[in-house]
Each structure stands twice: as C-alpha cells, then as structure tokens.
Short mmCIF file of C-alpha atoms and ligand atoms in Angstrom, two decimals:
data_model
loop_
_atom_site.label_atom_id
_atom_site.label_comp_id
_atom_site.label_asym_id
_atom_site.label_seq_id
_atom_site.Cartn_x
_atom_site.Cartn_y
_atom_site.Cartn_z
CA UNK K 40 -195.03 24.16 160.44
CA UNK K 41 -196.15 26.72 163.03
CA UNK K 42 -197.87 25.50 166.18
CA UNK K 43 -199.84 28.44 167.62
CA UNK K 44 -200.87 28.49 171.28
CA UNK K 45 -203.36 31.21 172.17
CA UNK K 46 -204.53 32.06 175.68
CA UNK K 47 -207.78 30.42 176.78
CA UNK K 48 -210.67 32.87 176.69
CA UNK K 49 -213.35 30.66 178.29
CA UNK K 50 -214.62 32.25 181.47
CA UNK K 51 -213.15 30.62 184.57
CA UNK K 52 -210.47 28.70 182.63
CA UNK K 53 -207.23 28.63 184.60
CA UNK K 54 -205.44 25.90 182.66
CA UNK K 55 -203.09 26.45 179.75
CA UNK K 56 -202.82 24.14 176.73
CA UNK K 57 -199.05 23.79 176.50
CA UNK K 58 -196.15 24.02 178.94
CA UNK K 59 -192.57 25.05 178.06
CA UNK K 60 -191.26 21.46 178.36
CA UNK K 61 -193.65 20.27 175.63
CA UNK K 62 -192.79 23.29 173.49
CA UNK K 63 -189.11 22.37 173.75
CA UNK K 64 -189.80 18.76 172.68
CA UNK K 65 -191.80 19.85 169.64
CA UNK K 66 -189.20 22.40 168.58
CA UNK K 67 -186.55 19.65 168.77
CA UNK K 68 -188.69 17.72 166.30
CA UNK K 69 -188.52 20.62 163.85
CA UNK K 70 -191.74 22.52 164.63
CA UNK K 71 -191.91 26.27 165.06
CA UNK K 72 -193.96 27.31 168.09
CA UNK K 73 -195.60 30.72 168.65
CA UNK K 74 -197.54 31.63 171.79
CA UNK K 75 -199.72 34.51 172.89
CA UNK K 76 -197.77 36.74 175.28
CA UNK K 77 -198.79 36.11 178.88
CA UNK K 78 -199.92 32.53 178.10
CA UNK K 79 -198.69 30.99 181.36
CA UNK K 80 -198.88 33.98 183.70
CA UNK K 81 -201.94 32.68 185.58
CA UNK K 82 -200.01 29.61 186.73
CA UNK K 83 -196.71 31.36 187.34
CA UNK K 84 -194.95 30.66 184.04
CA UNK K 85 -193.55 33.78 182.43
CA UNK K 86 -192.89 34.41 178.75
CA UNK K 87 -189.13 33.98 179.27
CA UNK K 88 -189.58 30.26 179.97
CA UNK K 89 -191.35 29.78 176.62
CA UNK K 90 -188.73 31.93 174.89
CA UNK K 91 -185.96 29.85 176.47
CA UNK K 92 -187.69 26.72 175.14
CA UNK K 93 -187.35 28.26 171.66
CA UNK K 94 -190.86 29.64 171.08
CA UNK K 95 -191.80 33.04 169.68
CA UNK K 96 -194.01 35.45 171.64
CA UNK K 97 -196.83 37.14 169.72
CA UNK K 98 -198.85 39.84 171.43
CA UNK K 99 -201.48 40.23 168.71
CA UNK K 100 -203.89 37.28 169.09
CA UNK K 101 -205.34 37.70 165.59
CA UNK K 102 -201.89 37.48 163.92
CA UNK K 103 -201.07 34.44 166.02
CA UNK K 104 -204.26 32.62 165.02
CA UNK K 105 -203.82 33.55 161.35
CA UNK K 106 -200.28 32.14 161.32
CA UNK K 107 -200.99 28.73 162.92
CA UNK K 108 -200.73 25.54 160.86
CA UNK K 109 -201.66 23.76 164.08
CA UNK K 110 -203.62 25.62 166.77
CA UNK K 111 -203.78 24.11 170.26
CA UNK K 112 -206.51 25.03 172.74
CA UNK K 113 -208.32 23.39 175.63
CA UNK K 114 -211.88 24.63 175.17
CA UNK K 115 -213.80 24.94 171.93
CA UNK K 116 -212.73 27.87 169.75
CA UNK K 117 -215.00 30.91 169.49
CA UNK K 118 -216.66 31.90 166.20
CA UNK K 119 -214.35 34.95 166.09
CA UNK K 120 -211.26 32.76 166.46
CA UNK K 121 -212.45 30.28 163.80
CA UNK K 122 -212.86 33.13 161.32
CA UNK K 123 -209.11 33.79 161.65
CA UNK K 124 -207.87 30.20 161.17
CA UNK K 125 -206.15 29.31 157.88
CA UNK K 126 -208.09 26.96 155.63
CA UNK K 127 -206.64 23.47 156.20
CA UNK K 128 -205.12 24.44 159.57
CA UNK K 129 -205.27 21.65 162.15
CA UNK K 130 -207.15 22.63 165.33
CA UNK K 131 -206.65 20.49 168.45
CA UNK K 132 -208.84 20.91 171.52
CA UNK K 133 -211.07 19.14 174.01
CA UNK K 134 -214.31 20.27 172.35
CA UNK K 135 -217.17 17.85 172.85
CA UNK K 136 -218.65 17.34 169.36
CA UNK K 137 -221.90 15.90 170.71
CA UNK K 138 -222.71 19.05 172.68
CA UNK K 139 -220.91 21.62 170.48
CA UNK K 140 -222.54 20.94 167.12
CA UNK K 141 -222.51 24.59 165.98
CA UNK K 142 -218.78 24.87 166.58
CA UNK K 143 -218.13 21.65 164.65
CA UNK K 144 -220.22 22.98 161.75
CA UNK K 145 -218.31 26.29 161.81
CA UNK K 146 -214.96 24.48 161.82
CA UNK K 147 -216.06 22.33 158.88
CA UNK K 148 -217.22 25.38 156.95
CA UNK K 149 -213.89 27.12 157.60
CA UNK K 150 -212.10 24.15 156.01
CA UNK K 151 -210.26 23.42 159.26
CA UNK K 152 -209.13 19.92 160.26
CA UNK K 153 -210.67 19.83 163.73
CA UNK K 154 -209.34 17.24 166.15
CA UNK K 155 -211.24 16.50 169.35
CA UNK K 156 -209.16 14.84 172.03
CA UNK K 157 -212.41 13.74 173.73
CA UNK K 158 -212.89 11.22 170.90
CA UNK K 159 -209.61 9.43 171.69
CA UNK K 160 -210.01 5.65 171.40
CA UNK K 161 -209.62 3.92 174.78
CA UNK K 162 -206.65 1.77 173.71
CA UNK K 163 -203.29 1.07 175.32
CA UNK K 164 -201.32 3.03 172.73
CA UNK K 165 -203.64 6.05 173.07
CA UNK K 166 -203.39 6.24 176.88
CA UNK K 167 -200.61 8.81 176.84
CA UNK K 168 -202.72 11.10 174.63
CA UNK K 169 -205.95 10.65 176.59
CA UNK K 170 -206.95 14.11 177.87
CA UNK K 171 -210.33 12.85 179.11
CA UNK K 172 -208.55 10.49 181.50
CA UNK K 173 -205.85 12.90 182.60
CA UNK K 174 -208.37 15.62 183.41
CA UNK K 175 -211.01 13.28 184.91
CA UNK K 176 -208.38 11.81 187.22
CA UNK K 177 -207.53 15.24 188.66
CA UNK K 178 -211.22 16.20 188.68
CA UNK K 179 -211.98 13.19 190.88
CA UNK K 180 -209.31 14.29 193.33
CA UNK K 181 -210.57 17.89 193.43
CA UNK K 182 -214.21 16.79 193.88
CA UNK K 183 -213.31 15.01 197.12
CA UNK K 184 -211.01 17.73 198.45
CA UNK K 185 -213.71 20.33 197.74
CA UNK K 186 -216.39 18.23 199.44
CA UNK K 187 -214.12 17.68 202.46
CA UNK K 188 -213.61 21.42 202.77
CA UNK K 189 -217.36 22.18 202.52
CA UNK K 190 -218.49 19.37 204.84
CA UNK K 191 -218.93 20.42 208.46
CA UNK K 192 -217.39 17.15 209.63
CA UNK K 193 -213.98 15.52 209.30
CA UNK K 194 -213.31 12.52 207.03
CA UNK K 195 -211.20 10.22 209.25
CA UNK K 196 -212.26 8.40 212.37
CA UNK K 197 -210.65 9.89 215.47
CA UNK K 198 -210.48 8.32 218.91
CA UNK K 199 -209.45 10.98 221.37
CA UNK K 200 -209.82 11.58 225.13
CA UNK K 201 -212.55 14.06 224.20
CA UNK K 202 -214.56 11.42 222.42
CA UNK K 203 -214.70 9.29 219.30
CA UNK K 204 -215.54 10.78 215.92
CA UNK K 205 -216.87 8.29 213.37
CA UNK K 206 -215.51 8.43 209.81
CA UNK K 207 -217.44 10.41 207.19
CA UNK K 208 -219.40 8.27 204.75
CA UNK K 209 -218.69 8.90 201.07
CA UNK K 210 -220.76 7.35 198.27
CA UNK K 211 -219.31 7.45 194.75
CA UNK K 212 -221.71 6.83 191.86
CA UNK K 213 -219.94 5.99 188.60
CA UNK K 214 -216.51 4.41 188.81
CA UNK K 215 -214.61 5.34 185.64
CA UNK K 216 -211.40 7.32 185.80
CA UNK K 217 -212.85 10.17 187.94
CA UNK K 218 -214.72 7.82 190.27
CA UNK K 219 -211.66 5.65 190.94
CA UNK K 220 -209.60 8.70 191.86
CA UNK K 221 -212.46 10.02 194.03
CA UNK K 222 -212.54 6.69 195.89
CA UNK K 223 -208.75 6.63 196.34
CA UNK K 224 -208.70 10.24 197.58
CA UNK K 225 -211.59 9.76 200.01
CA UNK K 226 -209.93 6.59 201.36
CA UNK K 227 -206.62 8.43 201.82
CA UNK K 228 -208.49 11.05 203.85
CA UNK K 229 -209.88 8.29 206.04
CA UNK K 230 -213.52 8.18 204.93
CA UNK K 231 -215.69 5.09 204.79
CA UNK K 232 -216.35 4.70 201.07
CA UNK K 233 -219.04 2.91 199.08
CA UNK K 234 -219.33 2.96 195.30
CA UNK K 235 -221.57 1.81 192.50
CA UNK K 236 -221.27 1.50 188.71
CA UNK K 237 -223.48 -0.22 186.16
CA UNK K 238 -220.44 -1.99 184.71
CA UNK K 239 -219.94 -5.10 186.88
CA UNK K 240 -216.23 -5.33 185.93
CA UNK K 241 -215.63 -2.36 188.21
CA UNK K 242 -216.38 -4.29 191.42
CA UNK K 243 -212.83 -5.68 191.70
CA UNK K 244 -211.27 -2.23 191.16
CA UNK K 245 -213.48 -0.72 193.89
CA UNK K 246 -212.54 -3.48 196.32
CA UNK K 247 -208.84 -3.14 195.51
CA UNK K 248 -209.03 0.46 196.73
CA UNK K 249 -210.48 -0.70 200.04
CA UNK K 250 -214.01 0.56 199.33
CA UNK K 251 -217.28 -1.37 199.38
CA UNK K 252 -219.04 -2.08 196.09
CA UNK K 253 -222.81 -1.65 196.32
CA UNK K 254 -224.41 -4.56 194.50
CA UNK K 255 -227.62 -3.92 192.61
CA UNK K 256 -229.03 -6.46 190.21
CA UNK K 257 -230.12 -4.39 187.21
CA UNK K 258 -230.15 -7.33 184.79
CA UNK K 259 -228.12 -6.97 181.59
CA UNK K 260 -226.00 -3.77 181.70
CA UNK K 261 -222.54 -4.30 180.21
CA UNK K 262 -220.25 -1.95 178.36
CA UNK K 263 -219.37 -0.93 174.81
CA UNK K 264 -216.24 -2.19 173.00
CA UNK K 265 -214.55 1.08 174.07
CA UNK K 266 -215.28 0.32 177.73
CA UNK K 267 -218.05 2.91 178.09
CA UNK K 268 -221.32 2.18 179.95
CA UNK K 269 -224.42 1.31 177.93
CA UNK K 270 -227.51 3.41 178.53
CA UNK K 271 -229.94 1.81 181.02
CA UNK K 272 -233.60 1.24 180.21
CA UNK K 273 -236.16 3.36 182.08
CA UNK K 274 -237.01 0.37 184.32
CA UNK K 275 -233.33 -0.26 185.14
CA UNK K 276 -232.76 3.40 185.96
CA UNK K 277 -235.87 3.50 188.20
CA UNK K 278 -234.60 0.44 190.04
CA UNK K 279 -231.15 1.97 190.40
CA UNK K 280 -232.63 5.15 191.91
CA UNK K 281 -234.72 3.13 194.37
CA UNK K 282 -231.72 1.11 195.50
CA UNK K 283 -229.40 4.14 195.62
CA UNK K 284 -231.75 6.16 197.85
CA UNK K 285 -230.78 4.50 201.14
CA UNK K 286 -227.05 4.78 200.42
CA UNK K 287 -227.42 8.49 199.66
CA UNK K 288 -229.50 9.03 202.80
CA UNK K 289 -226.71 7.54 204.92
CA UNK K 290 -223.90 9.41 203.14
CA UNK K 291 -222.22 12.64 204.25
CA UNK K 292 -220.80 13.12 200.77
CA UNK K 293 -222.10 11.85 197.42
CA UNK K 294 -219.85 12.20 194.37
CA UNK K 295 -221.55 11.48 191.05
CA UNK K 296 -219.49 10.87 187.91
CA UNK K 297 -221.91 8.80 185.77
CA UNK K 298 -221.64 9.70 182.10
CA UNK K 299 -222.63 8.09 178.81
CA UNK K 300 -220.38 8.64 175.80
CA UNK K 301 -222.07 10.98 173.31
CA UNK K 302 -225.30 11.23 175.33
CA UNK K 303 -226.88 13.19 178.14
CA UNK K 304 -225.82 11.96 181.59
CA UNK K 305 -228.43 9.87 183.48
CA UNK K 306 -230.36 11.59 186.29
CA UNK K 307 -229.68 9.34 189.27
CA UNK K 308 -230.03 11.43 192.43
CA UNK K 309 -233.63 12.65 192.23
CA UNK K 310 -235.16 15.56 194.13
CA UNK K 311 -236.71 13.03 196.50
CA UNK K 312 -233.32 11.45 197.19
CA UNK K 313 -231.77 14.88 197.85
CA UNK K 314 -234.62 15.61 200.29
CA UNK K 315 -233.93 12.35 202.12
CA UNK K 316 -230.29 13.27 202.72
CA UNK K 317 -228.96 14.65 206.01
CA UNK K 318 -228.72 18.42 206.39
CA UNK K 319 -225.11 19.51 206.02
CA UNK K 320 -224.27 16.76 203.56
CA UNK K 321 -222.54 17.59 200.29
CA UNK K 322 -223.09 16.35 196.74
CA UNK K 323 -220.58 16.96 193.94
CA UNK K 324 -222.14 16.43 190.51
CA UNK K 325 -219.21 15.84 188.18
CA UNK K 326 -221.55 15.19 185.23
CA UNK K 327 -223.15 18.63 185.47
CA UNK K 328 -221.88 19.79 182.06
CA UNK K 329 -223.45 16.72 180.40
CA UNK K 330 -226.88 17.42 181.87
CA UNK K 331 -226.15 16.32 185.44
CA UNK K 332 -226.69 13.23 187.62
CA UNK K 333 -228.36 15.24 190.37
CA UNK K 334 -231.73 17.01 190.38
CA UNK K 335 -231.20 20.70 191.13
CA UNK K 336 -227.49 20.84 190.26
CA UNK K 337 -226.57 23.95 188.28
CA UNK K 338 -223.59 24.42 186.00
CA UNK K 339 -220.82 26.32 187.76
CA UNK K 340 -222.94 26.96 190.83
CA UNK K 341 -223.15 25.72 194.41
CA UNK K 342 -226.81 25.27 195.31
CA UNK K 343 -228.19 24.97 198.85
CA UNK K 344 -231.07 22.49 198.52
CA UNK K 345 -232.70 22.85 201.91
CA UNK K 346 -229.50 22.15 203.82
CA UNK K 347 -227.87 19.82 201.28
CA UNK K 348 -225.10 21.52 199.29
CA UNK K 349 -225.03 20.55 195.61
CA UNK K 350 -221.75 21.50 193.92
CA UNK K 351 -221.99 21.66 190.13
CA UNK K 352 -218.62 23.12 189.18
CA UNK K 353 -217.58 21.95 185.71
CA UNK K 354 -213.90 22.78 185.53
CA UNK K 355 -212.66 20.86 188.57
CA UNK K 356 -209.23 20.15 186.99
CA UNK K 357 -208.86 23.95 186.75
CA UNK K 358 -208.58 24.04 190.56
CA UNK K 359 -205.22 22.32 190.20
CA UNK K 360 -204.25 24.15 187.03
CA UNK K 361 -200.49 23.52 187.28
CA UNK K 362 -200.88 19.74 187.23
CA UNK K 363 -203.85 19.63 184.87
CA UNK K 364 -202.05 21.92 182.39
CA UNK K 365 -198.93 19.75 182.61
CA UNK K 366 -200.94 16.60 181.87
CA UNK K 367 -202.97 18.19 179.06
CA UNK K 368 -199.81 19.60 177.53
CA UNK K 369 -198.10 16.23 177.69
CA UNK K 370 -201.14 14.51 176.09
CA UNK K 371 -201.09 17.01 173.20
CA UNK K 372 -197.33 16.75 172.76
CA UNK K 373 -197.63 12.94 172.60
CA UNK K 374 -200.44 13.24 170.05
CA UNK K 375 -198.50 15.61 167.79
CA UNK K 376 -195.34 13.48 168.16
CA UNK K 377 -197.30 10.32 167.26
CA UNK K 378 -198.34 11.87 163.94
CA UNK K 379 -195.16 13.85 163.30
CA UNK K 380 -193.41 13.16 160.01
CA UNK K 381 -189.72 13.55 160.93
CA UNK K 382 -188.63 13.85 157.30
CA UNK K 383 -191.17 16.46 156.22
CA UNK K 384 -191.17 18.10 159.70
CA UNK K 385 -194.95 18.30 159.80
CA UNK K 386 -198.02 16.67 161.27
CA UNK K 387 -199.39 13.96 159.00
CA UNK K 388 -203.18 13.53 159.23
CA UNK K 389 -203.04 9.75 158.71
CA UNK K 390 -206.59 8.53 158.37
CA UNK K 391 -205.49 4.91 158.34
CA UNK K 392 -204.50 5.30 162.02
CA UNK K 393 -207.42 4.48 164.33
CA UNK K 394 -206.45 7.34 166.66
CA UNK K 395 -206.81 9.89 163.85
CA UNK K 396 -209.97 8.16 162.62
CA UNK K 397 -211.44 8.53 166.10
CA UNK K 398 -210.43 12.14 166.74
CA UNK K 399 -210.68 13.92 163.37
CA UNK K 400 -214.05 15.64 163.14
CA UNK K 401 -213.84 17.81 160.02
CA UNK K 402 -211.81 17.96 156.86
CA UNK K 403 -212.13 19.50 153.36
CA UNK K 404 -215.13 21.59 154.37
CA UNK K 405 -217.11 18.61 155.72
CA UNK K 406 -217.80 16.69 158.90
CA UNK K 407 -215.91 13.45 158.32
CA UNK K 408 -216.34 11.59 161.62
CA UNK K 409 -218.91 8.80 161.35
CA UNK K 410 -219.65 8.88 165.11
CA UNK K 411 -221.10 12.40 164.90
CA UNK K 412 -222.67 12.45 161.44
P1 NAD M 54 -217.24 8.02 181.69
O1 NAD M 54 -216.69 9.34 182.13
O2 NAD M 54 -217.85 7.89 180.36
O3 NAD M 54 -218.32 7.53 182.78
C1 NAD M 54 -218.01 7.48 184.15
C2 NAD M 54 -218.56 6.22 184.75
O4 NAD M 54 -219.98 6.32 184.87
C3 NAD M 54 -218.31 4.95 183.96
O5 NAD M 54 -217.56 4.05 184.76
C4 NAD M 54 -219.70 4.42 183.63
O6 NAD M 54 -219.76 3.02 183.64
C5 NAD M 54 -220.49 5.02 184.76
N1 NAD M 54 -221.96 5.06 184.58
C6 NAD M 54 -222.69 5.34 183.48
N2 NAD M 54 -224.03 5.27 183.76
C7 NAD M 54 -224.12 4.96 185.08
C8 NAD M 54 -225.22 4.78 185.98
N3 NAD M 54 -226.48 4.87 185.58
N4 NAD M 54 -224.94 4.49 187.27
C9 NAD M 54 -223.67 4.37 187.71
N5 NAD M 54 -222.59 4.55 186.91
C10 NAD M 54 -222.81 4.82 185.61
O7 NAD M 54 -216.11 6.89 181.86
P2 NAD M 54 -214.54 7.01 181.81
O8 NAD M 54 -214.02 7.43 183.11
O9 NAD M 54 -214.17 7.81 180.63
O10 NAD M 54 -214.11 5.50 181.61
C11 NAD M 54 -214.84 4.64 180.73
C12 NAD M 54 -214.11 3.33 180.58
O11 NAD M 54 -212.95 3.48 179.79
C13 NAD M 54 -213.64 2.70 181.87
O12 NAD M 54 -213.79 1.31 181.72
C14 NAD M 54 -212.19 3.03 181.92
O13 NAD M 54 -211.47 2.14 182.71
C15 NAD M 54 -211.86 2.88 180.47
N6 NAD M 54 -210.66 3.61 180.09
C16 NAD M 54 -209.75 2.96 179.31
C17 NAD M 54 -208.62 3.64 178.91
C18 NAD M 54 -207.60 2.96 178.04
O14 NAD M 54 -207.57 1.77 178.00
N7 NAD M 54 -206.81 3.72 177.31
C19 NAD M 54 -208.41 4.96 179.26
C20 NAD M 54 -209.37 5.59 180.05
C21 NAD M 54 -210.51 4.89 180.45
#
C-alpha cells in the first residue's frame, strides 16, 4: 500500500503533512511511502531525511498522486488533484466538510474514500489523532504572541525606579482548546487575563490557569455530547454582547475563539464594541475562517478599525510550522496505525469503529457521513 505525500499548494501554507519520523514508523509497519521532492524544504527538512527514513522521492506530482493508495494532505485537495486520485484511494486531510461541500461532492464522485480529521470524535482514545486540538493549541499560543508583538504596551507588570507599568489586560472569548492555550500563554507573559465561555464547565479550567472567569447568566446553554457548545438563541447572544462590551472596552487585547461545530461562528464583538475599545488595542479573531466573531475582521488580513487592530489570520499554527507539522504528522501516523491491518499490511476502513464512522465522508461514489448529508 503506497502512502503518497504531496506538497501543500494552498497559498500561505507553511506546514507539511508528514515528518520523516512518522514515515519511518509507517514503513516499519509495512507501508510504502512516496513523497513529492522538496516536501520539507520550507521547514528545513531535506529530501535525504525522508530517503533515510525509507521513503521514495517523486518529482512529478501527477505520478505521485496517481500512485497513492492513501494520500495525506493538510488542506482540502484541489479539483485538479482529485482528478488524478485512484478510484477507492483513501484521502486524509483536515478539510472542513461543512464549508467545503463542493470538494466533498467531487471526492464522492471520484470514488475516493475521503477522511476528514476535523470530524474526529472527542473521545479519550481519539485524542492522539485529534488534529483540531493539536493545531488549535498552537494557534492559541501564536494568537497571544502575535498580539503581544503588535500591542504598543508590554504584558507584564513592571515596578522600576522609572515608574510602575500596569499589566496588559487580555480578554479571551471562547475557552476550548485554543482559548485555554491563549489564557496560559498570556498568563505566562504576565498579563491580567479574563475569559468567558458559554459552557459553564469551563469556569474551573479558567480559574486553574490563574485567570478570572467572567460570569454571565445566559440561562440554559450547555454542551453537546461531544463537548461542543450549543448555539445560543438571539436573545442570549444579544445579552452576551451587552455584557461583553465593558470587558472589551477595558481590554488591551481581545482573543476570540468561539466556534460552533458544523455552523457559522457567532458574531460576538460588534462594530459598536470595537468602537468602544481603546485606540492601540488588538483583537485576534481566531474564528475568522468560520465567519468570524468580530465585526470587520477579514480573512488573512490585519484591519485597522479606527485605531483598533483586528487580526484575522487563519493559519496561525503555520507561524510555528515545525511544531504544528510535527503534531499533525503524529496525529495522522496514529490514525493510520490505529486502522492498520498488520497481516494484510494495509489500512482497513472499519466502519464499525466510531472513529472511522465519524471521519469517513465519502465511499463508493457517495457521501456516507450522516452528519453532513
Ligand atoms: P470549538 O473550537 O468548537 O469552540 C471553541 C470554544 O468556543 C468552545 O469552548 C465553545 O464552548 C466556545 N463558544 C461557542 N460559542 C460561544 C459564545 N457565544 N461565546 C463564548 N464562547 C463560545 O471547541 P474546541 O476547542 O474544539 O473544544 C470543544 C470541546 O471539546 C471542549 O470541551 C474541549 O475540552 C473538548 N475536547 C475534548 C477532547 C477529547 O476528549 N478528546 C479533545 C479536544 C477537545
């Protein structure tokens, strides 16, 4: 079984889908691995390291894609790439099936077994394969570091003979994986941190990181069985915005990470709230690719909203591409290993396994995932 690893072609993508150490593990299991020449160059890994791990270099991308029984990418495949995949090849990527419907349809039509790592069940056994978590964790770190660099103040409190500098105030909205890491990073840098999430269970986690949890009584909110937030009613969202306004106005940095599985992200920081914020303050909208939590945020742009900087960069993990590639690669290697049939030396698409049930989008020319049908 050939595992093919092409270079990412998405503009601005710096990460790579598989590192030499994962390649070596999969070859030990009996897989053959081919990679597009120059795969790791952008992060300082040369072809020799992949060759030493036992992989084969292919310079012609089309031949590589045509040969793959399993094709591993990070971003959704292009129409041109899909046209080259073998029928019944397994394609593994982070494509978001809710926002990439055309790609899912094209993969189904091509007879490909498309696996989306973003559909990974949030269970203990699946944690080591969870690319959403591994990338969101690093994204949360980058969001804070980026905001600290753009802010014209320092994060920690400083008492010096020249005067006392108060700590920067950071407000984190949405405390899932990215939000928790944003809180931890901002605390490490010495900021005064407040946070809010609609899921009340988060309060303890926020406090354990030394931050303050902002309490807002929105009535019944709760979470789904998978641990995701439920969508708020219009009245609840209006109330949330009202209550959030004063915290945003006081903040030097606002990091928003609020997302809803399979739906557009809620707009929380309205134009009015942005206007009420101090000049020089910084907002990082980590939900920008899902529609955005902040009025005026633009995908892959930094917008100056009358003195307030709104950062809407999508690929934050790509700023730390060495670590994010290592984590993504390890998640994929764990996924393939979990489904690897050691006797047959191939990946078994076991539909009785809840991980495969969750992640498999298409099979036999059809969309087979009930969550997206
Ligand atoms: P996510 O990216 O879907 O959303 C980010 C956060 O935004 C969530 O905490 C959500 O509650 C919050 N949010 C949604 N609407 C909001 C609003 N209007 N205002 C404020 N916040 C809002 O979430 P995620 O990071 O993927 O994590 C979702 C859950 O899954 C968490 O409970 C997390 O701990 C859990 N999780 C479990 C596992 C596992 O057990 N394997 C792995 C990863 C995450």
